[in-house]
Amino acid sequence: MKQEDLIFYGEYAPKLEEIKALLLSEIQAMLDSISTDSETAVAEHIKCRIKGSESLKEKLRRKRLDETPESGFRQLSDIIGARVITHFVGDIYSVLELIEKNPNWRVVTIKDYIADMKPNGYRSLHVILTLPFGVNGIDTIDVEIQLRTIAMDCWAALEHQLRYKKSIKNTKLIEEELKRCADEMASTDLTMQTIRDLIRRG
Ligand code: 0O2
């Protein structure tokens, strides 16, 4: 954690680091239970992060909430977030099944932005879990696992970067073009899935 984040999270910082490490190792173990062979692995990579204090304060400000860690723990679900990047769309639902079956986890919300994409073209599946916290009277914390294919992640990363460039003109045209890219990538994802299914069937 950066110095500024350590100061902001204060007494909560060690527990957040502990939960992040636990989440990562549990996800890894879950994925290994499907396959440890790189030829058949479902995940391209996994990432886990604790939200930076500036990004958290910005989100709390946007939602008109107190800019404190406690307010974040109570009202937000992505202070600790993990991202599982899969090769194929079908793999996302295999991982979801494992998450739902995990006896150590309690799934509270599933947001399927693949079946029901956001209007801008964003696709991803978000799973929110409640985990024990137990620091300073805060019993639990919600964490978010985002499941995406490589193509969905690529689009989200580029869109995230472009979104914050305020000087861009022709916003409507750019929005349409981004949406078109998202749709083309989703169509490629489906074709790749079909090709894999054909190969597997022999
Ligand atoms: P970061 O930098 O990724 O951590 P909201 O009120 O909509 O901002 P909420 O209620 O948590 O957030 O719900 P949502 O939209 O289901 O999930 C938010 C997270 O999903 C975002 O976190 C992004 O990681 C991702 N996300 C959602 N919509 C988009 C989108 O249109 N484009 C991209 N690139 N990512 C998206 P943060 O907090 O915005 O930031």
mmCIF file of C-alpha atoms and ligand atoms in Angstrom, residues 49 51 55 59 62-63 77-78 83 111 113 118 120 122 126 144 146 148 155-157 159-160 163-164, ligand 1:
data_model
loop_
_atom_site.group_PDB
_atom_site.id
_atom_site.type_symbol
_atom_site.label_atom_id
_atom_site.label_comp_id
_atom_site.label_asym_id
_atom_site.label_seq_id
_atom_site.Cartn_x
_atom_site.Cartn_y
_atom_site.Cartn_z
ATOM 1 C CA ARG A 49 -6.176 -4.622 -5.320
ATOM 2 C CA LYS A 51 -8.783 0.761 -3.772
ATOM 3 C CA SER A 55 -10.114 6.850 -5.961
ATOM 4 C CA LYS A 59 -16.299 7.639 -5.373
ATOM 5 C CA ARG A 62 -19.704 11.259 -6.162
ATOM 6 C CA LYS A 63 -22.209 9.301 -4.059
ATOM 7 C CA SER A 77 -18.479 -3.122 -2.160
ATOM 8 C CA ASP A 78 -15.230 -2.658 -4.037
ATOM 9 C CA ARG A 83 -10.405 -9.441 -11.321
ATOM 10 C CA LYS A 111 -24.419 -8.210 -11.588
ATOM 11 C CA TYR A 113 -23.298 -7.081 -17.390
ATOM 12 C CA LYS A 118 -24.270 -1.383 -19.817
ATOM 13 C CA ASN A 120 -21.939 2.137 -23.286
ATOM 14 C CA TYR A 122 -19.326 -2.433 -20.864
ATOM 15 C CA HIS A 126 -19.505 -8.748 -10.953
ATOM 16 C CA GLU A 144 -16.150 -7.497 -5.486
ATOM 17 C CA GLN A 146 -15.057 -9.008 -11.572
ATOM 18 C CA ARG A 148 -14.157 -10.832 -17.715
ATOM 19 C CA TRP A 155 -12.085 -2.820 -23.973
ATOM 20 C CA ALA A 156 -12.720 -1.771 -20.335
ATOM 21 C CA ALA A 157 -9.087 -0.725 -19.835
ATOM 22 C CA GLU A 159 -12.490 2.923 -22.312
ATOM 23 C CA HIS A 160 -11.472 3.707 -18.711
ATOM 24 C CA ARG A 163 -13.309 8.397 -20.395
ATOM 25 C CA TYR A 164 -11.216 10.741 -18.280
HETATM 26 P P1 0O2 B 1 -12.046 1.326 -10.642
HETATM 27 O O1 0O2 B 1 -11.034 2.344 -11.019
HETATM 28 O O2 0O2 B 1 -12.218 0.283 -11.705
HETATM 29 O O3 0O2 B 1 -11.839 0.735 -9.293
HETATM 30 P P2 0O2 B 1 -20.724 3.110 -9.807
HETATM 31 O O4 0O2 B 1 -21.578 3.814 -8.820
HETATM 32 O O5 0O2 B 1 -21.466 2.701 -11.074
HETATM 33 O O6 0O2 B 1 -19.428 3.807 -10.099
HETATM 34 P P3 0O2 B 1 -20.913 0.539 -8.415
HETATM 35 O O7 0O2 B 1 -22.204 0.915 -7.801
HETATM 36 O O8 0O2 B 1 -19.849 -0.006 -7.528
HETATM 37 O O9 0O2 B 1 -20.248 1.760 -9.144
HETATM 38 O O10 0O2 B 1 -21.290 -0.535 -9.496
HETATM 39 P P4 0O2 B 1 -20.777 -1.090 -10.858
HETATM 40 O O11 0O2 B 1 -20.971 -0.083 -11.942
HETATM 41 O O12 0O2 B 1 -21.442 -2.402 -11.012
HETATM 42 O O13 0O2 B 1 -19.214 -1.416 -10.677
HETATM 43 C C1 0O2 B 1 -18.240 -0.454 -10.623
HETATM 44 C C2 0O2 B 1 -16.924 -0.981 -11.172
HETATM 45 O O14 0O2 B 1 -17.129 -1.736 -12.377
HETATM 46 C C3 0O2 B 1 -16.041 0.178 -11.589
HETATM 47 O O15 0O2 B 1 -15.261 0.550 -10.498
HETATM 48 C C4 0O2 B 1 -15.231 -0.395 -12.748
HETATM 49 O O16 0O2 B 1 -14.163 -1.199 -12.256
HETATM 50 C C5 0O2 B 1 -16.236 -1.299 -13.396
HETATM 51 N N1 0O2 B 1 -17.061 -0.583 -14.389
HETATM 52 C C6 0O2 B 1 -18.400 -0.392 -14.321
HETATM 53 N N2 0O2 B 1 -18.852 0.256 -15.396
HETATM 54 C C7 0O2 B 1 -17.774 0.473 -16.186
HETATM 55 C C8 0O2 B 1 -17.621 1.109 -17.467
HETATM 56 O O17 0O2 B 1 -18.553 1.591 -18.095
HETATM 57 N N3 0O2 B 1 -16.343 1.157 -17.970
HETATM 58 C C9 0O2 B 1 -15.278 0.620 -17.307
HETATM 59 N N4 0O2 B 1 -14.084 0.710 -17.882
HETATM 60 N N5 0O2 B 1 -15.398 0.028 -16.081
HETATM 61 C C10 0O2 B 1 -16.622 -0.039 -15.539
HETATM 62 P P5 0O2 B 1 -14.830 2.076 -10.278
HETATM 63 O O18 0O2 B 1 -15.046 2.416 -8.859
HETATM 64 O O19 0O2 B 1 -15.496 2.958 -11.292
HETATM 65 O O20 0O2 B 1 -13.342 2.200 -10.528
#
